[in-house]
Amino acid sequence: VVRHTAGSALVQTLSLLRRDQRNEVVVELGKGLEMGQYEISKYIPQYLGEATLYLHPSELDEQVLWLKGLLGSPNDSAVAGALNTIAVLLQHYPAYQQRFPERREVYEARRQELLGLLLQGLAHYRETVRQEALLVTGKLLFESPVLDMEEKARLFALCYRKLLFLTQESSSRQDGLTFFYRAAALAHINRFIALRRLDHGPFTFEKPRKIAFFPGTFDPFTLSHKGIVHAIRDLGFEVYLAVDEFSWSKKAQPHLIRRQIVNLSVAGDFHVHLFPDDIPVN
């Protein structure tokens, strides 16, 4: 109770502080999260996420970059804290435009980046991280009492393909506990879909794009490959990456390892997908 009361009071005082003081508060909260001590860090994401949205846009972008780096931590508690903080940022993000007016495209690009970071968690190679990402996506995003139905619908229209693919892709390498995490996340999402359709009718999805098929051995998938993918996508294509099962010219790493690397690399990139592994390609 003391920690929650202190966190709420801290967030309430931020609007009265100077810009440098706000930044200092967020940095200190971030240090507590980075330590990865679950007994302490489990209380931080809620207030760090809300406090971060009082930062100036340039400082907010630095904080998003820091959270992106924290997702690569070997400490599972730190990664879980980062995922929860990102979810809180998305919950309260609509209020940010009223505090710091920005161009619509800048505002939307940042929201997409935050959502992409959550999706990267769903593709993670560590089971505990995938479990936390499933919990956060289902409960804190689509079951959130903070986000209104229209905002949830916009997020869903952006990521529904990714959600469908990433939950299916990871199901082949999940343990029993992850099965229940996945079932719970899908139940939250299904409840949102049912309520949205009941109250507001069908979803509005973006018009389908042209398709670009990009096969290769990808041993491994590099930043250059990713740059090519982004260039194709930015021309208006939906890009599908097909990972060849073997290479005629070299001894490649195992197919599933290369596929997992590609999946993790593009999980947060919208309009970029892995081609289904169960469809043979010549």
Short mmCIF file of C-alpha atoms in Angstrom, two decimals:
data_model
loop_
_atom_site.label_atom_id
_atom_site.label_comp_id
_atom_site.label_asym_id
_atom_site.label_seq_id
_atom_site.Cartn_x
_atom_site.Cartn_y
_atom_site.Cartn_z
CA VAL A 1 0.00 0.00 0.00
CA VAL A 2 2.84 2.41 0.88
CA ARG A 3 4.64 1.76 -2.42
CA HIS A 4 1.48 2.21 -4.52
CA THR A 5 0.56 5.40 -2.66
CA ALA A 6 4.09 6.77 -3.14
CA GLY A 7 4.01 5.92 -6.86
CA SER A 8 0.64 7.60 -7.39
CA ALA A 9 1.76 10.70 -5.49
CA LEU A 10 4.95 10.86 -7.54
CA VAL A 11 3.01 10.79 -10.82
CA GLN A 12 0.64 13.51 -9.57
CA THR A 13 3.53 15.86 -8.74
CA LEU A 14 5.24 15.52 -12.14
CA SER A 15 3.13 18.21 -13.81
CA LEU A 16 4.47 20.70 -11.22
CA LEU A 17 8.15 19.87 -11.78
CA ARG A 18 10.63 21.39 -14.21
CA ARG A 19 11.62 19.49 -17.34
CA ASP A 20 15.00 18.41 -15.92
CA GLN A 21 13.38 17.27 -12.66
CA ARG A 22 10.86 15.12 -14.52
CA ASN A 23 13.65 13.51 -16.48
CA GLU A 24 15.59 12.84 -13.27
CA VAL A 25 12.58 11.10 -11.67
CA VAL A 26 12.12 8.85 -14.71
CA VAL A 27 15.84 7.98 -14.81
CA GLU A 28 15.81 7.00 -11.13
CA LEU A 29 12.72 4.82 -11.59
CA GLY A 30 14.43 3.22 -14.58
CA LYS A 31 17.48 2.35 -12.49
CA GLY A 32 15.23 0.54 -10.03
CA LEU A 33 13.67 -1.42 -12.89
CA GLU A 34 17.06 -2.24 -14.43
CA MET A 35 18.26 -3.88 -11.21
CA GLY A 36 15.83 -6.71 -11.87
CA GLN A 37 14.97 -7.39 -8.21
CA TYR A 38 11.41 -8.64 -8.54
CA GLU A 39 10.40 -7.65 -4.99
CA ILE A 40 11.00 -4.00 -5.95
CA SER A 41 10.73 -3.90 -9.75
CA LYS A 42 7.20 -5.35 -9.83
CA TYR A 43 5.89 -2.02 -8.45
CA ILE A 44 7.80 0.23 -10.84
CA PRO A 45 6.30 -0.30 -14.37
CA GLN A 46 2.92 1.27 -13.60
CA TYR A 47 4.45 4.53 -12.36
CA LEU A 48 7.44 4.58 -14.70
CA GLY A 49 5.10 4.22 -17.70
CA GLU A 50 2.85 7.06 -16.55
CA ALA A 51 5.80 9.28 -15.53
CA THR A 52 7.55 8.78 -18.89
CA LEU A 53 4.59 10.40 -20.65
CA TYR A 54 5.39 13.69 -18.89
CA LEU A 55 8.76 13.88 -20.67
CA HIS A 56 9.53 16.15 -23.62
CA PRO A 57 9.28 14.24 -26.96
CA SER A 58 13.06 14.00 -27.45
CA GLU A 59 13.47 12.60 -23.92
CA LEU A 60 10.51 10.25 -24.41
CA ASP A 61 12.21 8.86 -27.53
CA GLU A 62 15.40 8.29 -25.50
CA GLN A 63 13.37 6.41 -22.91
CA VAL A 64 11.75 4.21 -25.58
CA LEU A 65 15.26 3.43 -26.89
CA TRP A 66 16.36 2.53 -23.34
CA LEU A 67 13.37 0.17 -22.95
CA LYS A 68 14.27 -1.43 -26.27
CA GLY A 69 17.77 -2.12 -24.94
CA LEU A 70 16.39 -3.48 -21.67
CA LEU A 71 14.41 -6.10 -23.61
CA GLY A 72 17.78 -7.65 -24.47
CA SER A 73 18.77 -8.06 -20.81
CA PRO A 74 19.71 -11.57 -19.59
CA ASN A 75 17.67 -10.85 -16.44
CA ASP A 76 14.10 -12.11 -16.92
CA SER A 77 12.70 -9.80 -14.20
CA ALA A 78 14.19 -6.75 -15.95
CA VAL A 79 12.72 -7.83 -19.30
CA ALA A 80 9.32 -8.46 -17.69
CA GLY A 81 9.47 -4.98 -16.14
CA ALA A 82 10.27 -3.46 -19.54
CA LEU A 83 7.33 -5.26 -21.19
CA ASN A 84 4.94 -4.10 -18.47
CA THR A 85 6.24 -0.52 -18.73
CA ILE A 86 5.69 -0.54 -22.50
CA ALA A 87 2.11 -1.75 -21.97
CA VAL A 88 1.45 1.07 -19.48
CA LEU A 89 2.90 3.56 -21.98
CA LEU A 90 0.47 2.31 -24.63
CA GLN A 91 -2.44 2.45 -22.17
CA HIS A 92 -1.86 6.12 -21.34
CA TYR A 93 -0.33 7.22 -24.66
CA PRO A 94 -3.50 8.96 -26.01
CA ALA A 95 -3.07 11.61 -23.27
CA TYR A 96 0.43 12.48 -24.52
CA GLN A 97 -0.72 14.45 -27.56
CA GLN A 98 -2.60 16.87 -25.29
CA ARG A 99 0.53 17.52 -23.22
CA PHE A 100 2.98 17.82 -26.14
CA PRO A 101 1.29 18.50 -29.52
CA GLU A 102 3.18 16.76 -32.34
CA ARG A 103 2.63 15.96 -36.00
CA ARG A 104 0.23 13.05 -36.34
CA GLU A 105 2.75 10.89 -38.22
CA VAL A 106 5.38 11.31 -35.45
CA TYR A 107 2.83 10.40 -32.79
CA GLU A 108 1.68 7.32 -34.74
CA ALA A 109 5.23 6.17 -35.54
CA ARG A 110 6.11 6.16 -31.82
CA ARG A 111 2.96 4.21 -30.97
CA GLN A 112 3.80 1.64 -33.63
CA GLU A 113 7.32 1.32 -32.24
CA LEU A 114 5.96 0.67 -28.73
CA LEU A 115 3.53 -1.94 -30.03
CA GLY A 116 6.35 -3.51 -32.06
CA LEU A 117 8.44 -3.91 -28.90
CA LEU A 118 5.62 -5.89 -27.27
CA LEU A 119 5.40 -8.12 -30.35
CA GLN A 120 9.14 -8.78 -30.15
CA GLY A 121 8.51 -10.24 -26.72
CA LEU A 122 6.08 -12.75 -28.28
CA ALA A 123 8.87 -13.94 -30.59
CA HIS A 124 11.56 -14.14 -27.90
CA TYR A 125 13.77 -17.22 -27.62
CA ARG A 126 13.32 -17.42 -23.82
CA GLU A 127 10.13 -19.11 -22.65
CA THR A 128 9.62 -16.89 -19.58
CA VAL A 129 9.80 -13.74 -21.73
CA ARG A 130 7.22 -15.10 -24.18
CA GLN A 131 4.94 -15.94 -21.26
CA GLU A 132 5.19 -12.41 -19.87
CA ALA A 133 4.60 -10.91 -23.32
CA LEU A 134 1.45 -13.02 -23.72
CA LEU A 135 0.17 -11.93 -20.31
CA VAL A 136 0.92 -8.25 -20.96
CA THR A 137 -0.59 -8.23 -24.47
CA GLY A 138 -3.81 -9.91 -23.40
CA LYS A 139 -4.44 -8.45 -19.96
CA LEU A 140 -2.79 -5.02 -19.97
CA LEU A 141 -3.55 -4.09 -23.58
CA PHE A 142 -6.79 -5.62 -24.86
CA GLU A 143 -8.39 -6.07 -21.43
CA SER A 144 -7.22 -2.64 -20.24
CA PRO A 145 -9.81 -0.49 -18.42
CA VAL A 146 -7.74 2.60 -19.35
CA LEU A 147 -7.82 2.33 -23.16
CA ASP A 148 -11.15 3.04 -24.81
CA MET A 149 -12.63 0.63 -27.32
CA GLU A 150 -11.69 2.68 -30.38
CA GLU A 151 -8.05 2.92 -29.35
CA LYS A 152 -7.93 -0.83 -28.77
CA ALA A 153 -9.51 -1.37 -32.19
CA ARG A 154 -6.82 0.78 -33.85
CA LEU A 155 -4.08 -1.23 -32.15
CA PHE A 156 -5.77 -4.51 -33.07
CA ALA A 157 -6.19 -3.52 -36.73
CA LEU A 158 -2.46 -2.78 -36.81
CA CYS A 159 -1.21 -5.99 -35.23
CA TYR A 160 -3.83 -8.72 -35.72
CA ARG A 161 -1.80 -10.56 -38.36
CA LYS A 162 1.31 -10.43 -36.20
CA LEU A 163 -0.61 -11.72 -33.18
CA LEU A 164 -2.09 -14.59 -35.17
CA PHE A 165 1.25 -15.64 -36.63
CA LEU A 166 3.40 -15.18 -33.50
CA THR A 167 1.03 -17.17 -31.25
CA GLN A 168 0.92 -19.98 -33.82
CA GLU A 169 4.66 -19.92 -34.50
CA SER A 170 5.56 -20.26 -30.82
CA SER A 171 2.98 -22.99 -30.15
CA SER A 172 5.27 -25.64 -31.67
CA ARG A 173 7.98 -24.99 -29.03
CA GLN A 174 5.98 -24.22 -25.90
CA ASP A 175 5.84 -25.97 -22.56
CA GLY A 176 2.67 -26.71 -20.62
CA LEU A 177 2.69 -23.43 -18.71
CA THR A 178 3.03 -21.37 -21.90
CA PHE A 179 -0.03 -23.16 -23.28
CA PHE A 180 -2.10 -21.70 -20.43
CA TYR A 181 -0.54 -18.24 -20.84
CA ARG A 182 -1.40 -18.39 -24.54
CA ALA A 183 -4.97 -19.55 -23.82
CA ALA A 184 -5.46 -16.73 -21.31
CA ALA A 185 -4.10 -14.09 -23.71
CA LEU A 186 -6.33 -15.31 -26.54
CA ALA A 187 -9.33 -15.30 -24.18
CA HIS A 188 -8.70 -11.62 -23.34
CA ILE A 189 -8.33 -10.77 -27.04
CA ASN A 190 -11.42 -12.78 -27.99
CA ARG A 191 -13.48 -11.00 -25.32
CA PHE A 192 -12.38 -7.64 -26.72
CA ILE A 193 -13.26 -8.72 -30.29
CA ALA A 194 -16.72 -9.88 -29.22
CA LEU A 195 -17.49 -6.67 -27.30
CA ARG A 196 -16.15 -4.46 -30.10
CA ARG A 197 -18.23 -6.18 -32.79
CA LEU A 198 -21.32 -6.21 -30.58
CA ASP A 199 -21.18 -2.48 -29.77
CA HIS A 200 -19.53 -0.99 -32.88
CA GLY A 201 -19.95 -3.49 -35.71
CA PRO A 202 -17.18 -4.94 -37.93
CA PHE A 203 -13.56 -3.81 -37.73
CA THR A 204 -12.08 -1.46 -40.31
CA PHE A 205 -8.88 -2.93 -41.72
CA GLU A 206 -6.33 -1.31 -44.00
CA LYS A 207 -6.72 -2.06 -47.71
CA PRO A 208 -4.51 -5.06 -48.65
CA ARG A 209 -1.12 -4.13 -50.07
CA LYS A 210 0.81 -5.60 -52.98
CA ILE A 211 2.75 -8.75 -52.04
CA ALA A 212 6.53 -9.09 -52.22
CA PHE A 213 8.06 -12.56 -51.80
CA PHE A 214 11.64 -12.58 -50.47
CA PRO A 215 13.23 -16.05 -50.19
CA GLY A 216 16.76 -16.81 -49.01
CA THR A 217 18.98 -18.94 -46.82
CA PHE A 218 19.44 -16.06 -44.34
CA ASP A 219 22.47 -17.62 -42.63
CA PRO A 220 22.11 -15.53 -40.57
CA PHE A 221 19.55 -12.77 -41.17
CA THR A 222 21.58 -9.52 -41.09
CA LEU A 223 20.97 -5.79 -40.79
CA SER A 224 21.53 -5.60 -44.56
CA HIS A 225 18.73 -8.09 -45.15
CA LYS A 226 16.54 -6.04 -42.84
CA GLY A 227 17.41 -2.84 -44.70
CA ILE A 228 16.33 -4.43 -47.99
CA VAL A 229 13.07 -5.59 -46.39
CA HIS A 230 12.34 -2.07 -45.10
CA ALA A 231 13.07 -0.56 -48.52
CA ILE A 232 10.63 -2.98 -50.19
CA ARG A 233 7.98 -2.38 -47.51
CA ASP A 234 8.30 1.38 -47.85
CA LEU A 235 7.46 1.04 -51.56
CA GLY A 236 4.01 -0.15 -50.45
CA PHE A 237 4.46 -3.92 -50.31
CA GLU A 238 3.50 -6.56 -47.76
CA VAL A 239 6.77 -8.51 -47.48
CA TYR A 240 6.91 -12.28 -46.89
CA LEU A 241 10.26 -13.82 -45.95
CA ALA A 242 10.73 -17.49 -46.83
CA VAL A 243 13.66 -19.23 -45.12
CA ASP A 244 15.15 -21.94 -47.37
CA GLU A 245 15.43 -25.34 -45.72
CA PHE A 246 19.00 -25.84 -46.95
CA SER A 247 21.62 -24.21 -49.17
CA TRP A 248 23.22 -25.75 -52.27
CA SER A 249 26.36 -23.64 -51.89
CA LYS A 250 27.23 -23.79 -48.17
CA LYS A 251 26.61 -25.67 -44.96
CA ALA A 252 23.99 -23.51 -43.27
CA GLN A 253 22.83 -23.47 -39.66
CA PRO A 254 19.76 -25.63 -38.90
CA HIS A 255 16.63 -24.39 -40.64
CA LEU A 256 14.58 -23.78 -37.47
CA ILE A 257 17.37 -21.76 -35.85
CA ARG A 258 17.66 -19.50 -38.90
CA ARG A 259 13.89 -19.16 -38.99
CA GLN A 260 13.76 -18.24 -35.31
CA ILE A 261 16.42 -15.54 -35.82
CA VAL A 262 14.41 -14.04 -38.72
CA ASN A 263 11.22 -14.20 -36.67
CA LEU A 264 12.76 -12.36 -33.73
CA SER A 265 14.35 -9.79 -36.06
CA VAL A 266 11.14 -8.77 -37.84
CA ALA A 267 8.52 -9.43 -35.12
CA GLY A 268 8.17 -5.72 -34.38
CA ASP A 269 8.15 -4.60 -38.04
CA PHE A 270 4.67 -4.11 -39.44
CA HIS A 271 3.82 -5.32 -42.97
CA VAL A 272 6.73 -7.81 -42.74
CA HIS A 273 5.99 -11.50 -42.12
CA LEU A 274 7.57 -14.92 -42.15
CA PHE A 275 6.17 -17.13 -44.88
CA PRO A 276 4.34 -20.15 -43.35
CA ASP A 277 6.72 -23.04 -42.80
CA ASP A 278 4.16 -25.72 -43.70
CA ILE A 279 3.76 -24.50 -47.32
CA PRO A 280 6.51 -25.99 -49.54
CA VAL A 281 8.34 -23.53 -51.79
CA ASN A 282 10.44 -24.50 -54.82
#
